[in-house]
Amino acid sequence: MAHCRVKEAEQILDREFPVLNRGFVRLVDYLGSDQRIVQAARVSYGEGTKTYREDRGLIHYLLRNRHTSPFEQVNFTFHIKMPIFVARQWVRHRTARMNEISGRYSILKDEFYLPDEKHVSLQSKDNRQGRAGEEVPSDLRKEILALLDEEQRQIYKNYQKLLSKGIARELARINLPLSVYTEMYWQMDLHNLFHFLELRMHPHAQLEIREYAKTIFSIVEKICPIACEAFKEHVLGSVRFSRKEMKALKEIIDGKEPPLDGKDLDRFMKKLKMLEDI
């Protein structure tokens, strides 16, 4: 099996793609492409790459039917700079291999995340983990950003004071906020990366991690355009129904009321609304 080289990938290696106010995503290395996926899928009966149309059809078939192992043959290594609160969500995806900068060995930089004014939002009343959609008055947004900025500056000033007194770095860092930036090398295969992207590109994911997920997807799309096309078609652009919901769909097709109530009905109606929006 020949080594896969993708011209579009070679052109962006080590290029920083900015995210948020001070973060970035950088492609460090890659292994494989769409070609590697079809080669791996066909190895069982000794046939390699066929025509573009046949390869595209195979990749769509594999993703649609959840044949995941060929996608595991493709790997990506990224260098990512992100706020710590984003990193703490990121490490929930335990199928990755990662190495993060250490505040025990290194002096952390005076770099903090401040949201854009338009992204300063109130707490949602019906979603414990999310922002509300209503408009926040401009004077309140400015006040919040000023408070965040002032506190970040004071905390970093105290951090520097502790270091100047010879206090150990591992102790001096402990009051630094979640908004300080960290960096990591992060490696994941395409199958698990698609799972990461499915969750972190979802509208319910926190805005900040969505921005990183969208940037990563735009990079992967240059290397595996057919696989990413299939991902958008069969994962991002799809709606999954449970067994109970499938029965409810049948009832609706037959002109009857769906046999659901309470939260089951609410979830079902939200999925139907998603179908309307496609």
Short mmCIF file of C-alpha atoms in Angstrom, two decimals:
data_model
loop_
_atom_site.label_atom_id
_atom_site.label_comp_id
_atom_site.label_asym_id
_atom_site.label_seq_id
_atom_site.Cartn_x
_atom_site.Cartn_y
_atom_site.Cartn_z
CA MET A 1 0.00 0.00 0.00
CA ALA A 2 1.59 3.28 -1.12
CA HIS A 3 2.10 6.20 1.25
CA CYS A 4 -0.76 8.68 0.83
CA ARG A 5 0.25 12.26 0.06
CA VAL A 6 -2.46 14.85 -0.41
CA LYS A 7 -1.45 18.09 -2.11
CA GLU A 8 -4.03 20.13 -0.23
CA ALA A 9 -2.76 18.77 3.09
CA GLU A 10 0.88 19.47 2.25
CA GLN A 11 -0.04 23.08 1.53
CA ILE A 12 -1.51 23.67 5.01
CA LEU A 13 0.88 21.65 7.20
CA ASP A 14 2.06 23.78 10.15
CA ARG A 15 -0.22 26.65 9.19
CA GLU A 16 -2.10 28.20 12.11
CA PHE A 17 -5.85 28.56 11.63
CA PRO A 18 -7.02 31.19 14.16
CA VAL A 19 -9.87 30.35 16.54
CA LEU A 20 -11.42 32.68 19.17
CA ASN A 21 -9.34 35.69 20.20
CA ARG A 22 -5.94 34.02 20.76
CA GLY A 23 -6.34 30.33 19.88
CA PHE A 24 -5.51 28.29 16.81
CA VAL A 25 -5.59 24.85 15.21
CA ARG A 26 -2.52 23.63 13.32
CA LEU A 27 -2.23 20.39 11.34
CA VAL A 28 1.07 18.82 12.37
CA ASP A 29 0.84 15.51 10.50
CA TYR A 30 -1.60 13.15 8.80
CA LEU A 31 -1.68 9.51 7.76
CA GLY A 32 -3.97 8.41 4.97
CA SER A 33 -6.80 9.95 2.97
CA ASP A 34 -9.98 8.86 1.17
CA GLN A 35 -7.74 6.48 -0.81
CA ARG A 36 -6.56 4.74 2.36
CA ILE A 37 -10.18 4.17 3.45
CA VAL A 38 -11.13 2.35 0.26
CA GLN A 39 -7.85 0.41 0.19
CA ALA A 40 -8.47 -0.81 3.74
CA ALA A 41 -12.08 -1.71 2.96
CA ARG A 42 -11.13 -3.74 -0.11
CA VAL A 43 -8.09 -5.52 1.32
CA SER A 44 -10.17 -8.53 2.32
CA TYR A 45 -10.63 -9.47 -1.33
CA GLY A 46 -7.46 -8.00 -2.76
CA GLU A 47 -8.78 -5.13 -4.82
CA GLY A 48 -7.43 -1.60 -4.55
CA THR A 49 -8.63 1.79 -5.73
CA LYS A 50 -11.22 1.76 -8.51
CA THR A 51 -12.87 4.75 -10.19
CA TYR A 52 -13.70 7.93 -8.26
CA ARG A 53 -17.42 7.12 -8.54
CA GLU A 54 -16.96 3.62 -7.14
CA ASP A 55 -14.71 4.86 -4.34
CA ARG A 56 -17.21 7.55 -3.42
CA GLY A 57 -20.05 5.04 -3.37
CA LEU A 58 -18.05 2.69 -1.15
CA ILE A 59 -17.18 5.39 1.38
CA HIS A 60 -20.82 6.48 1.58
CA TYR A 61 -21.85 2.84 2.02
CA LEU A 62 -19.31 2.30 4.81
CA LEU A 63 -20.37 5.38 6.78
CA ARG A 64 -24.08 4.88 6.20
CA ASN A 65 -23.88 1.31 7.49
CA ARG A 66 -21.43 2.09 10.31
CA HIS A 67 -18.53 0.00 9.02
CA THR A 68 -16.03 1.97 11.06
CA SER A 69 -12.68 0.16 10.89
CA PRO A 70 -11.57 1.51 7.45
CA PHE A 71 -11.93 5.06 8.82
CA GLU A 72 -9.63 4.13 11.71
CA GLN A 73 -6.81 3.75 9.14
CA VAL A 74 -6.67 7.54 8.72
CA ASN A 75 -5.03 9.60 11.49
CA PHE A 76 -4.48 13.28 12.20
CA THR A 77 -2.17 15.10 14.62
CA PHE A 78 -3.10 18.66 15.56
CA HIS A 79 -1.41 21.35 17.60
CA ILE A 80 -4.24 23.22 19.33
CA LYS A 81 -4.25 26.33 21.49
CA MET A 82 -7.44 26.78 23.48
CA PRO A 83 -8.78 28.15 26.78
CA ILE A 84 -8.57 25.66 29.64
CA PHE A 85 -12.36 25.47 29.99
CA VAL A 86 -12.53 24.28 26.36
CA ALA A 87 -9.70 21.79 26.98
CA ARG A 88 -11.63 20.28 29.91
CA GLN A 89 -14.52 19.48 27.56
CA TRP A 90 -12.06 18.26 24.93
CA VAL A 91 -10.41 15.62 27.11
CA ARG A 92 -13.75 13.90 27.60
CA HIS A 93 -13.00 12.27 24.23
CA ARG A 94 -10.72 9.59 25.60
CA THR A 95 -10.00 7.83 22.30
CA ALA A 96 -7.41 10.50 21.46
CA ARG A 97 -3.71 10.60 22.25
CA MET A 98 -2.63 13.93 23.67
CA ASN A 99 0.14 15.84 25.38
CA GLU A 100 -0.60 19.20 27.04
CA ILE A 101 1.71 22.03 28.09
CA SER A 102 2.50 21.81 31.81
CA GLY A 103 2.22 24.73 34.19
CA ARG A 104 4.62 22.87 36.49
CA TYR A 105 7.46 23.13 33.99
CA SER A 106 6.52 26.24 32.01
CA ILE A 107 5.49 29.78 32.89
CA LEU A 108 2.05 30.23 31.40
CA LYS A 109 1.61 33.21 29.10
CA ASP A 110 -0.49 36.30 29.77
CA GLU A 111 -3.13 35.10 27.33
CA PHE A 112 -6.79 34.85 28.29
CA TYR A 113 -10.03 34.25 26.45
CA LEU A 114 -12.48 37.12 26.27
CA PRO A 115 -15.65 36.45 24.27
CA ASP A 116 -16.82 38.78 21.55
CA GLU A 117 -19.34 41.23 22.90
CA LYS A 118 -22.09 39.66 20.76
CA HIS A 119 -21.49 36.32 22.50
CA VAL A 120 -22.12 37.62 26.03
CA SER A 121 -25.42 35.93 26.88
CA LEU A 122 -27.69 35.25 29.82
CA GLN A 123 -28.30 31.80 31.28
CA SER A 124 -30.99 29.83 29.46
CA LYS A 125 -34.09 29.19 31.54
CA ASP A 126 -34.80 25.79 29.95
CA ASN A 127 -31.26 24.52 29.33
CA ARG A 128 -29.02 24.25 32.38
CA GLN A 129 -25.85 24.02 30.34
CA GLY A 130 -26.46 26.68 27.74
CA ARG A 131 -26.88 30.32 26.80
CA ALA A 132 -30.23 32.02 26.33
CA GLY A 133 -31.13 33.37 22.93
CA GLU A 134 -32.49 36.77 23.95
CA GLU A 135 -30.55 39.97 23.36
CA VAL A 136 -28.37 41.30 26.20
CA PRO A 137 -28.28 45.11 26.56
CA SER A 138 -25.08 46.61 25.18
CA ASP A 139 -24.15 48.37 28.43
CA LEU A 140 -24.43 45.10 30.35
CA ARG A 141 -22.26 43.27 27.79
CA LYS A 142 -19.58 45.95 28.09
CA GLU A 143 -19.74 45.79 31.90
CA ILE A 144 -19.30 42.00 31.89
CA LEU A 145 -16.31 42.13 29.54
CA ALA A 146 -14.68 44.85 31.64
CA LEU A 147 -15.12 42.75 34.80
CA LEU A 148 -13.63 39.68 33.13
CA ASP A 149 -10.69 41.62 31.74
CA GLU A 150 -9.96 43.37 35.04
CA GLU A 151 -10.00 40.12 37.00
CA GLN A 152 -7.80 38.31 34.49
CA ARG A 153 -5.18 41.08 34.65
CA GLN A 154 -5.16 41.09 38.45
CA ILE A 155 -4.85 37.31 38.73
CA TYR A 156 -1.96 37.21 36.26
CA LYS A 157 -0.25 40.06 38.12
CA ASN A 158 -0.46 38.01 41.32
CA TYR A 159 0.84 34.95 39.45
CA GLN A 160 3.90 36.93 38.36
CA LYS A 161 4.39 38.21 41.92
CA LEU A 162 4.44 34.66 43.27
CA LEU A 163 6.98 33.60 40.65
CA SER A 164 9.18 36.61 41.43
CA LYS A 165 9.27 35.52 45.09
CA GLY A 166 10.58 32.12 44.05
CA ILE A 167 7.34 30.22 44.71
CA ALA A 168 7.20 26.90 42.83
CA ARG A 169 5.47 27.14 39.44
CA GLU A 170 3.17 24.27 40.36
CA LEU A 171 1.83 26.36 43.27
CA ALA A 172 1.93 29.79 41.62
CA ARG A 173 -0.41 28.59 38.88
CA ILE A 174 -3.23 27.28 41.08
CA ASN A 175 -5.34 30.46 41.06
CA LEU A 176 -5.13 31.01 37.31
CA PRO A 177 -8.64 30.97 35.78
CA LEU A 178 -10.19 28.62 33.24
CA SER A 179 -9.94 31.39 30.65
CA VAL A 180 -6.12 31.13 30.42
CA TYR A 181 -4.90 29.49 27.22
CA THR A 182 -3.28 26.07 27.14
CA GLU A 183 -1.75 24.13 24.24
CA MET A 184 -1.73 20.47 23.32
CA TYR A 185 -0.75 18.00 20.65
CA TRP A 186 -3.84 15.94 19.90
CA GLN A 187 -4.01 12.83 17.69
CA MET A 188 -7.11 10.90 16.67
CA ASP A 189 -8.21 8.52 13.92
CA LEU A 190 -10.94 9.59 11.49
CA HIS A 191 -13.65 7.31 12.88
CA ASN A 192 -13.34 8.74 16.39
CA LEU A 193 -12.76 12.22 15.03
CA PHE A 194 -16.12 12.05 13.27
CA HIS A 195 -17.72 11.12 16.60
CA PHE A 196 -16.00 14.13 18.20
CA LEU A 197 -17.23 16.40 15.42
CA GLU A 198 -20.77 15.04 15.56
CA LEU A 199 -20.99 16.04 19.23
CA ARG A 200 -18.97 19.25 19.16
CA MET A 201 -20.44 20.72 15.95
CA HIS A 202 -23.94 20.14 17.31
CA PRO A 203 -25.88 23.38 18.04
CA HIS A 204 -26.21 22.31 21.70
CA ALA A 205 -22.43 22.18 22.18
CA GLN A 206 -20.81 25.25 23.76
CA LEU A 207 -20.13 27.96 21.21
CA GLU A 208 -16.38 28.10 21.87
CA ILE A 209 -15.71 24.39 21.30
CA ARG A 210 -17.96 24.49 18.23
CA GLU A 211 -15.61 27.05 16.71
CA TYR A 212 -12.67 24.65 17.14
CA ALA A 213 -14.68 21.70 15.80
CA LYS A 214 -15.67 23.66 12.67
CA THR A 215 -12.05 24.64 12.05
CA ILE A 216 -10.85 21.04 12.44
CA PHE A 217 -13.56 19.82 10.08
CA SER A 218 -12.52 22.38 7.45
CA ILE A 219 -8.96 21.01 7.65
CA VAL A 220 -9.99 17.34 7.48
CA GLU A 221 -12.27 18.15 4.54
CA LYS A 222 -9.19 19.09 2.49
CA ILE A 223 -7.63 15.66 3.10
CA CYS A 224 -10.68 13.38 3.04
CA PRO A 225 -13.30 15.29 1.00
CA ILE A 226 -15.39 12.21 0.13
CA ALA A 227 -15.46 10.93 3.71
CA CYS A 228 -16.42 14.40 4.95
CA GLU A 229 -19.13 14.61 2.31
CA ALA A 230 -20.50 11.28 3.56
CA PHE A 231 -20.26 12.48 7.15
CA LYS A 232 -22.33 15.59 6.36
CA GLU A 233 -24.88 13.48 4.50
CA HIS A 234 -25.32 10.55 6.87
CA VAL A 235 -24.42 12.02 10.27
CA LEU A 236 -24.65 15.82 10.47
CA GLY A 237 -27.61 16.01 8.10
CA SER A 238 -29.50 13.03 9.48
CA VAL A 239 -32.05 12.41 12.22
CA ARG A 240 -32.12 9.15 14.19
CA PHE A 241 -35.33 7.70 15.56
CA SER A 242 -35.71 5.18 18.38
CA ARG A 243 -37.82 2.04 18.02
CA LYS A 244 -40.68 3.77 19.83
CA GLU A 245 -40.35 6.81 17.59
CA MET A 246 -40.38 4.65 14.47
CA LYS A 247 -43.70 3.21 15.61
CA ALA A 248 -44.98 6.76 16.12
CA LEU A 249 -43.87 7.67 12.58
CA LYS A 250 -45.83 4.72 11.23
CA GLU A 251 -48.92 5.89 13.10
CA ILE A 252 -48.57 9.37 11.58
CA ILE A 253 -48.16 7.92 8.08
CA ASP A 254 -51.36 5.93 8.70
CA GLY A 255 -53.15 9.14 9.68
CA LYS A 256 -53.23 8.42 13.41
CA GLU A 257 -51.98 10.25 16.49
CA PRO A 258 -48.49 9.23 17.66
CA PRO A 259 -48.73 7.07 20.83
CA LEU A 260 -46.33 9.30 22.78
CA ASP A 261 -46.66 11.77 25.63
CA GLY A 262 -44.55 13.88 27.98
CA LYS A 263 -40.83 14.14 27.24
CA ASP A 264 -41.05 11.33 24.67
CA LEU A 265 -43.47 13.41 22.63
CA ASP A 266 -41.38 16.56 23.05
CA ARG A 267 -38.24 14.81 21.77
CA PHE A 268 -40.16 13.29 18.88
CA MET A 269 -41.66 16.62 17.83
CA LYS A 270 -38.21 18.28 17.93
CA LYS A 271 -36.90 15.62 15.56
CA LEU A 272 -39.83 16.19 13.21
CA LYS A 273 -39.06 19.91 13.31
CA MET A 274 -35.46 19.10 12.30
CA LEU A 275 -36.83 17.23 9.30
CA GLU A 276 -38.82 20.31 8.32
CA ASP A 277 -35.67 22.43 8.48
CA ILE A 278 -33.63 20.16 6.16
#
